[in-house]
Structure formats: structure tokens, C-alpha cells
Coordinates of C-alpha atoms and ligand atoms in Angstrom, one line a residue:
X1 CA 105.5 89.1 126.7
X2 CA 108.4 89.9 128.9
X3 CA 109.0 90.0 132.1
X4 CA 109.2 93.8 132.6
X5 CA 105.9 93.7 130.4
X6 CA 104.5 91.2 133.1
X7 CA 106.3 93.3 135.7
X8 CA 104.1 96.2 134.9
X9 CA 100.7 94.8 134.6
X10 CA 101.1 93.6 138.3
X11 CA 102.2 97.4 139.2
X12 CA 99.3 98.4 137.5
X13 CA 96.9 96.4 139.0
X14 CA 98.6 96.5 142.6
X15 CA 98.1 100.2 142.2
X16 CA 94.3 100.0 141.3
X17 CA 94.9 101.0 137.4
X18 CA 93.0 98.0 136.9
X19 CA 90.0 97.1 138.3
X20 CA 87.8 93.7 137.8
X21 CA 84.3 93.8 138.7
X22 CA 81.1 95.5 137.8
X23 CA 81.9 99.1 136.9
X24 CA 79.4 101.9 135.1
X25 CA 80.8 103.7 132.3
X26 CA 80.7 107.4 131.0
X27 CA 78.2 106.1 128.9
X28 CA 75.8 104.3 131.0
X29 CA 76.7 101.0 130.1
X30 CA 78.1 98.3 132.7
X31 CA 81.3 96.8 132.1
X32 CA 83.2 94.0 133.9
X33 CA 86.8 96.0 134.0
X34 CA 87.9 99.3 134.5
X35 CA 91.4 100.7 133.4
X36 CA 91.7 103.9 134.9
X37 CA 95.6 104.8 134.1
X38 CA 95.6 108.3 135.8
X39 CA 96.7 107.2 138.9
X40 CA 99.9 106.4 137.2
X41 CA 101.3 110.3 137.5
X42 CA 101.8 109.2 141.5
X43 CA 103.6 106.5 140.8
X44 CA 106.7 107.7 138.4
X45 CA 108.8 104.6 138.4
X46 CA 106.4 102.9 136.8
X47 CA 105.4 105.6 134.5
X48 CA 108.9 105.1 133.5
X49 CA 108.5 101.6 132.7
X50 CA 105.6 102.1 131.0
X51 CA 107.6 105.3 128.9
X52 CA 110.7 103.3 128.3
X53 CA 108.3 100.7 126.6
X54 CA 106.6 103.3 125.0
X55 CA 110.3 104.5 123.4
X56 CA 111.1 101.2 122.6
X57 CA 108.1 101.0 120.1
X58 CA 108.6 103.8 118.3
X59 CA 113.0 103.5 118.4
X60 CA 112.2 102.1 114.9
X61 CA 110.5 105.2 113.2
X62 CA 112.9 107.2 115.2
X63 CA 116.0 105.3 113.3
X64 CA 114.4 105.5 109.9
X65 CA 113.8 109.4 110.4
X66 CA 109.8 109.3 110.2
X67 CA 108.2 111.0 112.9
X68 CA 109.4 114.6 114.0
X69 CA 106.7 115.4 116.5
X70 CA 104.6 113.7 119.4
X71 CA 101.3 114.3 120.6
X72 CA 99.5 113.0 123.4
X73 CA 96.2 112.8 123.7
X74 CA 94.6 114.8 126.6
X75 CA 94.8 114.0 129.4
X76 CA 96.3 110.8 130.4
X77 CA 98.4 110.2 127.8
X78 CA 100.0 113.7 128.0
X79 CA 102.8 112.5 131.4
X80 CA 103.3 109.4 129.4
X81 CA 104.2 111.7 125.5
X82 CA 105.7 114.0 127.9
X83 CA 108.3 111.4 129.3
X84 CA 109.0 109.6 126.3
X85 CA 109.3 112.9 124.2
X86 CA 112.0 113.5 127.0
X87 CA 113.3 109.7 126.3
X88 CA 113.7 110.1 122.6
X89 CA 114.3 113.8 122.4
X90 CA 111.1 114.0 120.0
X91 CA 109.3 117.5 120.9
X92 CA 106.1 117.5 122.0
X93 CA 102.7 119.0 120.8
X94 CA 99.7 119.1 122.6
X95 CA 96.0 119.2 120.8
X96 CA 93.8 121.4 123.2
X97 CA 90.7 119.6 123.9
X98 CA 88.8 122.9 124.7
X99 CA 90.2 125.4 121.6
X100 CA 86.7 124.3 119.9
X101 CA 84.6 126.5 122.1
X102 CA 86.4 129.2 120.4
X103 CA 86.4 128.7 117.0
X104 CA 89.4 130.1 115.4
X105 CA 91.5 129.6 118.7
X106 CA 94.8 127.3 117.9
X107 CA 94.4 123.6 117.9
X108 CA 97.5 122.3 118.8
X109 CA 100.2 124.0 121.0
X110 CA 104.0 123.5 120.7
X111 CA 106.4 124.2 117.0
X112 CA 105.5 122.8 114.3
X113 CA 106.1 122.8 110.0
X114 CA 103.3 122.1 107.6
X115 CA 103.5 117.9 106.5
X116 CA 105.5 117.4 109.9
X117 CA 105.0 113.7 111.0
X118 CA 103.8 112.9 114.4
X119 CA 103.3 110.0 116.7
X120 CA 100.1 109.9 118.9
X121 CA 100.2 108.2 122.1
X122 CA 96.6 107.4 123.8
X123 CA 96.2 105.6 127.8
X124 CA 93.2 103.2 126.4
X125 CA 91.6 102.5 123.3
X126 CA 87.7 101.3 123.3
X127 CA 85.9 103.0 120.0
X128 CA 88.5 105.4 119.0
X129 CA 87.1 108.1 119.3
X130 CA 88.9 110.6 121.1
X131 CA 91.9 109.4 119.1
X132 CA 90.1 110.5 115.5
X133 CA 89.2 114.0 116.9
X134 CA 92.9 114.0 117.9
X135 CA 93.8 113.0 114.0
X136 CA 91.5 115.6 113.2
X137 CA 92.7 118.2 115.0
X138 CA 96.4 117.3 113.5
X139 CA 95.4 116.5 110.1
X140 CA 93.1 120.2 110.2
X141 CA 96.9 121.6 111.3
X142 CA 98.3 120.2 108.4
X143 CA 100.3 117.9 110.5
X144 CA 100.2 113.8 109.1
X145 CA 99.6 111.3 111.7
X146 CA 102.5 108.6 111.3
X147 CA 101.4 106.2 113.9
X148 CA 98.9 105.7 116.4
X149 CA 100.6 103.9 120.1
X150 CA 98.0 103.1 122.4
X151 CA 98.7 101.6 126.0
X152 CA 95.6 99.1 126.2
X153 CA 93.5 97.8 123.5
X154 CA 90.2 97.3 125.2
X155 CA 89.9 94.9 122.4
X156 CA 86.0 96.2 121.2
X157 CA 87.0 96.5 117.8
X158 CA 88.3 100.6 118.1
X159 CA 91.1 99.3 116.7
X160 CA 90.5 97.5 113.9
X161 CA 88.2 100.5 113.0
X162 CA 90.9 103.2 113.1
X163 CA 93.1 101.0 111.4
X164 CA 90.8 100.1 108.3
X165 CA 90.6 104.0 108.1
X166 CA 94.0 103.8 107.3
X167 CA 96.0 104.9 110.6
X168 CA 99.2 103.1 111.4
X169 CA 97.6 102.1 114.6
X170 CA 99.2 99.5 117.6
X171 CA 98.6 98.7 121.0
X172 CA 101.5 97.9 123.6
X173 CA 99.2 95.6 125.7
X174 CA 95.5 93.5 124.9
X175 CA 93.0 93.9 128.2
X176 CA 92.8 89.6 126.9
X177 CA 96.8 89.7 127.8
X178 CA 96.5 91.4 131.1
X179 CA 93.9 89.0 132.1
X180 CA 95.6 85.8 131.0
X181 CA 98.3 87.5 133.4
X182 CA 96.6 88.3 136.1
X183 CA 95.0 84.9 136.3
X184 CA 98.1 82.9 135.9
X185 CA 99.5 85.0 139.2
X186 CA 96.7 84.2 140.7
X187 CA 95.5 87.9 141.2
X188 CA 92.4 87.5 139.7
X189 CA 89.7 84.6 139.5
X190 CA 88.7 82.2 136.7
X191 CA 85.5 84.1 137.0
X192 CA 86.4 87.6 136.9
X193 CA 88.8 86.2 133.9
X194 CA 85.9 84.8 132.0
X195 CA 83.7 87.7 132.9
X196 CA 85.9 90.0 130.9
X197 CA 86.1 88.0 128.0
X198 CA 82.3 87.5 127.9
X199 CA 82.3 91.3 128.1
X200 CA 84.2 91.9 125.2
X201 CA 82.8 89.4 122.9
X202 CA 79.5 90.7 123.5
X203 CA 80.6 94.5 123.3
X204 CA 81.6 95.0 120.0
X205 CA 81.8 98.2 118.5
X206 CA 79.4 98.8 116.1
X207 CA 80.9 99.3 112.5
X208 CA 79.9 103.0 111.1
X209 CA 79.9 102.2 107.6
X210 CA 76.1 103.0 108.8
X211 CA 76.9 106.8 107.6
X212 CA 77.2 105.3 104.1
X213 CA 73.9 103.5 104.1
X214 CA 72.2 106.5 105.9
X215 CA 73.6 108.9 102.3
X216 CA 72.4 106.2 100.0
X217 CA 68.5 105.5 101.6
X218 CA 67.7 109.3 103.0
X219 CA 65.9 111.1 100.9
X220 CA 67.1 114.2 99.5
X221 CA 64.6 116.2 101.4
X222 CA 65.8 114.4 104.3
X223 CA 69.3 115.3 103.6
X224 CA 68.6 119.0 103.0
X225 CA 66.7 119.3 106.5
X226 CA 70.1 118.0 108.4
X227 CA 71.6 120.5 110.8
X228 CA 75.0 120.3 109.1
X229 CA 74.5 120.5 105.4
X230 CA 75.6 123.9 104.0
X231 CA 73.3 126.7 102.5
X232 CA 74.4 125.9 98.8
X233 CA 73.9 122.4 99.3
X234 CA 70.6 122.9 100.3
X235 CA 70.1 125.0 97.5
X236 CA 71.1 122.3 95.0
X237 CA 69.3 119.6 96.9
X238 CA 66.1 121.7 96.5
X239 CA 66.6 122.4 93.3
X240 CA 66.8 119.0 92.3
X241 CA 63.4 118.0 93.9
X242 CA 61.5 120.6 92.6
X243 CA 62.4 120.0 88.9
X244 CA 62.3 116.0 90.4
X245 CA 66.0 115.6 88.0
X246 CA 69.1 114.2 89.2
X247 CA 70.7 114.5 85.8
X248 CA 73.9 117.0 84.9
X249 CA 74.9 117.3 81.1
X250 CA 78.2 117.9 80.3
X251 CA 78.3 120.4 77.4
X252 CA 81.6 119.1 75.8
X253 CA 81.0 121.0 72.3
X254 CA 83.4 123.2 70.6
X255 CA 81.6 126.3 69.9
X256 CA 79.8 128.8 71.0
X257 CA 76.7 128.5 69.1
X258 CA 76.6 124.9 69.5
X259 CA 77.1 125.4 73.5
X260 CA 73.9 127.6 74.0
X261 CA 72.2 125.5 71.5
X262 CA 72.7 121.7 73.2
X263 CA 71.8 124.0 76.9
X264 CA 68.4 125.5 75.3
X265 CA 67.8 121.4 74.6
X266 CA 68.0 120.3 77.4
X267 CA 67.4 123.1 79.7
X268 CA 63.5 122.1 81.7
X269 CA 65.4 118.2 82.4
X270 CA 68.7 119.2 84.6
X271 CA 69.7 120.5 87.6
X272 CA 73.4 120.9 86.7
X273 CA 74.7 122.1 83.1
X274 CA 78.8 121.3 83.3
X275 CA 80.5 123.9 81.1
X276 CA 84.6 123.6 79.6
X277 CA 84.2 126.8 78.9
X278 CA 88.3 127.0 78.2
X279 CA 87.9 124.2 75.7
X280 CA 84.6 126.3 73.3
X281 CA 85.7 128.6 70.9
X282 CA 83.9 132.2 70.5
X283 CA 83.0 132.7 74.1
X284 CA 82.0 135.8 74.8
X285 CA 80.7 137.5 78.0
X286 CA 77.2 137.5 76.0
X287 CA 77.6 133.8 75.7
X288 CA 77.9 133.7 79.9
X289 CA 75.5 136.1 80.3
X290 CA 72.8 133.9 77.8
X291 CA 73.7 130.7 79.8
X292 CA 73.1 132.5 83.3
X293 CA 69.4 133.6 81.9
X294 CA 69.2 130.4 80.7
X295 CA 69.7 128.8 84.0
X296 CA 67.4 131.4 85.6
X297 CA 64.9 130.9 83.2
X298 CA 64.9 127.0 83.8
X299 CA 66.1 126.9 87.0
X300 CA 69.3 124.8 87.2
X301 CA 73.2 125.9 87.9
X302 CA 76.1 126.1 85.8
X303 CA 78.4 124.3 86.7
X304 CA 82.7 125.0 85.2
X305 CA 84.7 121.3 85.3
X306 CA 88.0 123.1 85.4
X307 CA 89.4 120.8 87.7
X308 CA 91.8 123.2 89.0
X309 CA 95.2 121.5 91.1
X310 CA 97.7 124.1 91.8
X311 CA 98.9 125.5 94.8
X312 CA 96.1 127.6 96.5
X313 CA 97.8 131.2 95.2
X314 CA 97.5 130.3 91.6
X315 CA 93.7 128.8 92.0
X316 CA 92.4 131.4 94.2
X317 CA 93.5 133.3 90.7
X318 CA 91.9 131.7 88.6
X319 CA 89.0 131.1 90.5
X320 CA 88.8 135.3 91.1
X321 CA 87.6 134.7 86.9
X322 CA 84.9 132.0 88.1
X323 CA 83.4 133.3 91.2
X324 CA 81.4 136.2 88.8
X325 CA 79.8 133.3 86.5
X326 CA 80.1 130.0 87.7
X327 CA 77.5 128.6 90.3
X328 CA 79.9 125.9 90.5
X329 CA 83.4 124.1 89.7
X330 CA 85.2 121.3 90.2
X331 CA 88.6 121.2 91.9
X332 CA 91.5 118.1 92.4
X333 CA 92.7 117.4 96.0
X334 CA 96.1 117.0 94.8
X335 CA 97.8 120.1 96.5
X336 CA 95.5 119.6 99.9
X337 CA 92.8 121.4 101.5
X338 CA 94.5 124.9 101.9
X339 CA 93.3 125.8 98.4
X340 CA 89.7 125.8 99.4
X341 CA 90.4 128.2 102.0
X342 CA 91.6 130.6 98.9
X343 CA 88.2 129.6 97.2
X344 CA 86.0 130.3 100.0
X345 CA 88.2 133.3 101.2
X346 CA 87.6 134.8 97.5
X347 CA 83.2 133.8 97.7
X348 CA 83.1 135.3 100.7
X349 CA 84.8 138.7 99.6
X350 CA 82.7 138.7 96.8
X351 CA 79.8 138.3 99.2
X352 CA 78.3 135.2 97.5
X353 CA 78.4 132.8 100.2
X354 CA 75.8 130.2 99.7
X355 CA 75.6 130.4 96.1
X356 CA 78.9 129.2 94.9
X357 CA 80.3 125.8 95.7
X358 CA 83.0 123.1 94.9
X359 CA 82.9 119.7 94.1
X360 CA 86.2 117.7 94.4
X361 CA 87.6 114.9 92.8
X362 CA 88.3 111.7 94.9
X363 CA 87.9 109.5 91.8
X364 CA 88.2 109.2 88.3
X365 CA 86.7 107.0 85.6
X366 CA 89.1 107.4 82.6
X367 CA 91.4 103.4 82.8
X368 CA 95.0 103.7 84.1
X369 CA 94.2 106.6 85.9
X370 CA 97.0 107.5 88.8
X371 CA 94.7 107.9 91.7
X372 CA 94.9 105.7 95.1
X373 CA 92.6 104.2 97.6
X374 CA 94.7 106.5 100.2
X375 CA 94.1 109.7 98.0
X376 CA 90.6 108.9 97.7
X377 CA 90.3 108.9 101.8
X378 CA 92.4 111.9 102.2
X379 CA 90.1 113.6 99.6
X380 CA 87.1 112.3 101.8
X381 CA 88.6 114.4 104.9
X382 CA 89.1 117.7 102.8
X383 CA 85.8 117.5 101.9
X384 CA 84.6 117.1 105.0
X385 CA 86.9 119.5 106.6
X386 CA 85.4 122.4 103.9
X387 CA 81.9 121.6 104.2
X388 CA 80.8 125.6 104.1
X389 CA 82.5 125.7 100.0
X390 CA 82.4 122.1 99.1
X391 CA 79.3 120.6 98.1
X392 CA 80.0 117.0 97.3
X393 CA 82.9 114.7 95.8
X394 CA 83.5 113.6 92.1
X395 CA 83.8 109.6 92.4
X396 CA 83.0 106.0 91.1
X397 CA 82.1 104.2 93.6
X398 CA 80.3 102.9 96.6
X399 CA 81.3 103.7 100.1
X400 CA 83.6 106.6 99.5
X401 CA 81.0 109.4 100.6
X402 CA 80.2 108.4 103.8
X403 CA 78.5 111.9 104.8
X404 CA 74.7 112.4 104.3
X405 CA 75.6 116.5 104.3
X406 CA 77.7 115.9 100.9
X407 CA 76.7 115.0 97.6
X408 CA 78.1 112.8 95.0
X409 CA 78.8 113.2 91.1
X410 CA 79.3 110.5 89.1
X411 CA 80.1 110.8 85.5
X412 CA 80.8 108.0 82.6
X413 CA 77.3 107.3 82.1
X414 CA 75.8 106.2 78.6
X415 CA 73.7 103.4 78.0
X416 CA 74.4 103.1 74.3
X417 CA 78.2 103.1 74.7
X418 CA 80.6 101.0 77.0
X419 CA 83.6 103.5 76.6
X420 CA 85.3 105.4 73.9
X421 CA 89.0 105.0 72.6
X422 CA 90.6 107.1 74.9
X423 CA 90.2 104.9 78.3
X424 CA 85.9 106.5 79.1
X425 CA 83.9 103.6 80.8
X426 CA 80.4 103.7 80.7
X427 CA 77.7 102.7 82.9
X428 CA 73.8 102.3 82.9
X429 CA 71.9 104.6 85.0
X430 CA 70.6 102.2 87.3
X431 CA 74.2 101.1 87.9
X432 CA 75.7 104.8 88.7
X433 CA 72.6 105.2 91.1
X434 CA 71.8 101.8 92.5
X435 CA 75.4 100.1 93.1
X436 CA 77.4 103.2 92.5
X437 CA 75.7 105.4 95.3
X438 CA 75.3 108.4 92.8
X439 CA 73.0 111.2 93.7
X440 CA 73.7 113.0 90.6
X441 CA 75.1 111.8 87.1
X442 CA 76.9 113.3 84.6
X443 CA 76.0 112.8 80.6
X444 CA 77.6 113.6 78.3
X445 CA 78.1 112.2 74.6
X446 CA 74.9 110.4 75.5
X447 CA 72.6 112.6 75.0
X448 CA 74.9 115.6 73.2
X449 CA 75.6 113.4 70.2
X450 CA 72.0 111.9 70.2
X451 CA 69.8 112.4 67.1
X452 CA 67.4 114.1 69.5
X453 CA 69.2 116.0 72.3
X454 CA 66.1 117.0 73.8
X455 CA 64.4 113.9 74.2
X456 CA 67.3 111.9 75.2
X457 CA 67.5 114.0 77.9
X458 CA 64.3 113.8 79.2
X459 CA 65.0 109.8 79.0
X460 CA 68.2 109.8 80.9
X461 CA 66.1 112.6 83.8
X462 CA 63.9 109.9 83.9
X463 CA 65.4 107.0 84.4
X464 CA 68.0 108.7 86.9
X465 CA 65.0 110.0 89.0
X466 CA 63.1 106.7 89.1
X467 CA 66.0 104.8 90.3
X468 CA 66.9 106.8 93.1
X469 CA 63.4 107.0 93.5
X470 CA 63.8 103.1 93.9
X471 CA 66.9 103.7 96.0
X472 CA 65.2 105.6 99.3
X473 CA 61.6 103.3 99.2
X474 CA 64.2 100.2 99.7
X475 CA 64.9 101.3 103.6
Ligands
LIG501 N1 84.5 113.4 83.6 C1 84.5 112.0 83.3 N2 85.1 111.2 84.2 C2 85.7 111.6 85.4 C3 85.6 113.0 85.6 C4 85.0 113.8 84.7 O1 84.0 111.6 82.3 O2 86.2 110.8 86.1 I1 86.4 113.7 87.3 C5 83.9 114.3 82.7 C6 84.5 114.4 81.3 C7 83.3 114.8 80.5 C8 82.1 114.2 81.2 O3 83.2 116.2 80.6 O4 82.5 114.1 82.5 C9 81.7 112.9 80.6 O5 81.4 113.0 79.3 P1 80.9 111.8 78.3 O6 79.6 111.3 79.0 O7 80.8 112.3 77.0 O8 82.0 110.7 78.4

């Protein structure tokens, strides 16, 4: 630390920024120190200091070109992104806290491009909060968060969280350096010194992977009741208790005949029948129109993998063909959330809102597939952000659906096979629902290419259902 750095945390706690003692908190708790780093507007030579150390951090991105925007968070940090955007001649942006109330009221003010990179600057830092709706509310702008600048790291472990979801995030001080500081000035006592550091040892943020443990143990009925899952969720989750089946078969068959054959099979033992409808010869419309009674008959949705990727003109296009038949389809994340607005803008002009839905893919289980941990998150968010059209993710593993609202798909199940040639991998039910976190699994060659399609499938409903079954009664 330097001396200006020292410089400032004396300033700041000569002007009462920083107070030591016993302090109640917003939320009820009792802490031993309070940073309260409004007061520094009334004090501008030090809100200099503090800005010039601000633009000293961030001179780096601003050589290599990477951000092109700044954003405080309101409302403290807004004086201090204000004077460094004047510092750096970065332009400013400012997320409204209160355009929420309204809906469809803009997010951010100030110029902006789709993709434009920004750097957020935040006073204080305890769980992170404020800072993700600020990400959010960017990210829902289609802006990217470059880098994350916070003043003072309460050290409570909102850091490390925002970090391990993947934000470039730093602090200029630690509340642990100020201390040691103040201390060796003399400015505060060995006592009030320890009493912090007791405090934050003992106030640790908890860790919310708990969302992911709540997906896995609630019950589906539990997860159709919550307040935030969407009609056509609901409407799946139902489904999939009354007929007590978790299991979707994909109908990979090349014609026709053998397409409404293999769904008349195994019809009364799913809740999803996944169509490639592009890849069967001889469809008709009086092949749709057999599966829909089909799926009326025996109650369980059709569902078309087209995995659609490009840009939101050219899907909203295709999808225009889809909407009329297909209770669902999947979509890739790959050209970013905008698409699903064409999707949900084209279910909603065909007045079918809470019957059609979208599942996207945030994993893949072919080998060498191109995917990354980071497009896996970003997938996540989409999801979330779209919650009215999409139903759940496509994915592999554990701990990448953290939301109880949203369901997740997992094919490459077959417990006779390990893979095929062509890079498949296989997996037992148990695994795909026990240490996968699957609430629904996709079969396919398993039970299409068994001697007894029918029966097969009523094996695989089974088992699926009595391992989630397993699944909620561990709580
Ligand atoms: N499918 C996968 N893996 C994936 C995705 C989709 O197998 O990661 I995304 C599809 C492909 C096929 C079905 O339609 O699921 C699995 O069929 P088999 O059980 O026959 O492999």
C-alpha cells in the first residue's frame, strides 16, 4: 500500500466514512464497523484521490481498448464513475434503480451499442448483491460486464462469490487493510481492530449453491406451486405427475410409418415425445395431425429438437412453421437471448401463450463437443432472463440449473450401451437422475431399437420415476 492509499484511509476515517463500534445494519444484524462513503460528495479533494485511484486501476483495460462504457452503481458510486469517467474520458451509463416498477421503462440511461463493454464501479462490497442486479440490468441491455471495481471489500465472502460466477471482479482496499492501518496510526484500538476481524470471520456469506440443492430435493409438485414458475411449466410439471413419468423418447426413425408406430408404443409411459421431424421421410400434415391426437389421447407433448441457432430474424421464421404443431422445441444459445424474444413475440401473436415452450441447450453430450464452462453460465442467464417461453435447459450435469422454476433435460441415456461410434455417451438412469440432477431424460436407441419398444419403455418410466422418487425423500 502507498502512501496516498494510507493517505486516504485516514481522510476517510477523519471524515467519519468509517466508523468502529457497534453499528445496526439494514438488515437487522449488528456489525462492529460501518463504511458509510456518502459523505465523500462534501469532501471533493478526496473524492479525487479516491477517482484518480479508481483511473489508475482500470488505465490497463483502457490501454488494451476493452471497456467502452462505465456504470456506477446507484447511488454512491455514481460521483465516484462520474469523476473518473471525466478522468479517463470513458462515458458514463447509469442503471436506474427504480425503472423496475415500471416494467418496460429503460434500464440504463446514457449511449450505448449492443456487446459494448463496461466497467462497474460499487462504494462497498458485503454479499454482492446490488452489484448482480446491476450485471443484470446490463447484461438484460445486452451490454457485457468487463470488470467489476469495488472501493471496499467488506471481506464476507461477496467477492469471492461474484467472482466464482465468473465477473472480473477487484477491490481497491480490504476493511482487514484499513484496520491494520488505522491501528498502526494509532486511530483505532487493538480492541476495536480485533473486534472487526472477529466480525468478519464469523459473518460469512452464506454460499447459494443452496438454489441447486433446493431444484434437486423439491418435489415437482413443490416446484409447480412456486410463485415464479411459468404457466407451461406448470403444465409440464403436472403432466408429469399425473402420468407419474419422467421419461422423453426421442423418435429418431426415418419414416413416417415407423414414426407413428414407435409413438403409439410407447404413448401411456411419457410425458415428452422428441420429434426430428426434418430428418423422417413422408411427413405429411396427417402424420402431425395423428401425433397431436396421439398426444391428446395419452396425454403427453410433442416435443421438435430442431435446435435452432440463427440470428433471431431467421428463427422467428422458422419457428412461425412450429408454433401451429409443436408443444415444444429446442433452441442453442449461441446467437444470445434476443432470439427468444422473436419466439415468444411469434406464441404470443398466435395467442398460445402457456402452451408452447423452449428448452435451451447449455450442454451437450456428444465427445469433443465445442461448448464452454462460460457458455454454459451465459446460457444459464438467458434462461433465466426468458422464464415466460423457456421451460428448462438441455445439459449434463450437476449444478448448472440452479433455478427450482426451470426444468432440466438430459439425454444420452441407455443402460445397454455406453456410447455409439460417433462420440454418444451413455448413462444409467439412476446416474442422469441421482448425480446428474435430471428431472427428465431423454431415450432414445434404448428403447426404439429394443425387441419390445413398448415394454422397454415402461422399464426405463419406471426406473426414472423411482429414482427421482428416491431423489426428494433424501431431504
Ligand atoms: N441429444 C443427445 N445429446 C445431446 C443433445 C441431444 O443425445 O447433448 I442437446 C439428442 C440426440 C438424440 C437423442 O435425438 O437426444 C438421444 O438419442 P439416443 O438415446 O439414441 O442416443
Amino acid at each position: 500500500m502507498n502512501t496516498d492509499q494510507r493517505g486516504i484511509i485516514l481522510n476517510l476515517h477523519e471524515i467519519g466514512a468509517l466508523k468502529f463500534g457497534t453499528f445496526q445494519l439494514k438488515s437487522g444484524e449488528t456489525s462492529t464497523f460501518y463504511i458509510d462513503l456518502r459523505v465523500i460528495v462534501s469532501y471533493p479533494k478526496l473524492l479525487q484521490q479516491i477517482c484518480s485511484l479508481v483511473s489508475v486501476t482500470i488505465q490497463k483495460d483502457i490501454d488494451e481498448k476493452i471497456p467502452t462504457r462505465l456504470c456506477g452503481v446507484p447511488y454512491t458510486a455514481l460521483p465516484i464513475a462520474t469523476v473518473v469517467s471525466i478522468n479517463t474520458n470513458l462515458p458514463m451509463l447509469i442503471r436506474r434503480k427504480e425503472a423496475k416498477l415500471y416494467g418496460t421503462k429503460k434500464l440504463i440511461d446514457g449511449e450505448y451499442s449492443c456487446g459494448d463493454d463496461v466497467i462497474v464501479i460499487e462504494d462497498v462490497i458485503s454479499s454482492g448483491a446490488s452489484i448482480l442486479e446491476t450485471v443484470e440490468d446490463l447484461e438484460k441491455s445486452n451490454l457485457n460486464v468487463s470488470r467489476v471495481i469495488v472501493l471496499v471489500d467488506r471481506q464476507q465472502g461477496g467477492l469471492q462469490r461474484l467472482s466464482n460466477k465468473g465477473l472480473n471482479i477487484t477491490s481497491i482496499f480490504t476493511i482487514t487493510q484499513i484496520v491494520d492501518i488505522l491501528k498502526r496510526e494509532g486511530k483505532i484500538s487493538e480492541e476495536k481492530h480485533k473486534n472487526v476481524l472477529d466480525y468478519i470471520k464469523n459473518h460469512q456469506i452464506k454460499n447459494d449453491d443452496s438454489d441447486m440443492i433446493l431444484r434437486t430435493k423439491l418435489a415437482f409438485q413443490q416446484r409447480a406451486e412456486l410463485g415464479e414458475t411459468s404457466k407451461i411449466t406448470q403444465k409440464i410439471l403436472k403432466l408429469i405427475i399425473e402420468k407419474k413419468t419422467n421419461l422423453c423418447v426421442a423418435a429418431d426413425v426415418e419414416s413416417a410409418d415407423q414414426l407413428l408406430k414407435i409413438a403409439e408404443q410407447v404413448a401411456p409411459h411419457i410425458c415428452i415425445l422428441k420429434t426430428h421431424i426434418d430428418a423422417v421421410i413422408g411427413v405429411t400434415e396427417s402424420t402431425i395431425k395423428h401425433l397431436q391426437q396421439l398426444a391428446k389421447q395419452y396425454n403427453f407433448l410433442i416435443m421438435e429438437d430442431r435446435k435452432m441457432a440463427d440470428i433471431g430474424n431467421t428463427v422467428k421464421l422458422q419457428y412461425k412453421k412450429l408454433v401451429k404443431w409443436a408443444d415444444l422445441v429446442t433452441v442453442h444459445s449461441v446467437s444470445g437471448g434476443l432470439m427468444l424474444k422473436g419466439i415468444l413475440e411469434e406464441v404470443q401473436q398466435t395467442d398460445l401463450l402457456d402452451k408452447r415452450g423452449v428448452f435451451i441447450i447449455a450442454e451437450l453430450s456428444c465427445e469433443g463437443n465445442l461448448i464452454s464452462q462460460q457458455y454454459t453460465k451465459d446460457t444459464v442467464k438467458i434462461a433465466e432472463d426468458y422464464k415466460d417461453i423457456v421451460v428448462g435447459l438441455v445439459c449434463q450435469t450437476n449444478g448448472v440449473l440452479p433455478s427450482p422454476s426451470l426444468l432440466q433435460l438430459t439425454p444420452g441415456v441407455n443402460i445397454t450401451s455406453s456410447g455409439d461410434s460417433l462420440g454418444q455417451k451413455y448413462q444409467t438412469p439412476s446416474d442422469i437422475i441421482l448425480t446428474k440432477g435430471a428431472d427428465i431424460a431423454v431415450v432414445g436407441r434404448g428403447i426404439y431399437e429394443a425387441t419390445n419398444p413398448a415394454e422397454t419403455a415402461k422399464y426405463y418410466k419406471e426406473s426414472l420415476w423411482n429414482t427421482y422418487l428416491e431423489r426428494v425423500s433424501n431431504q
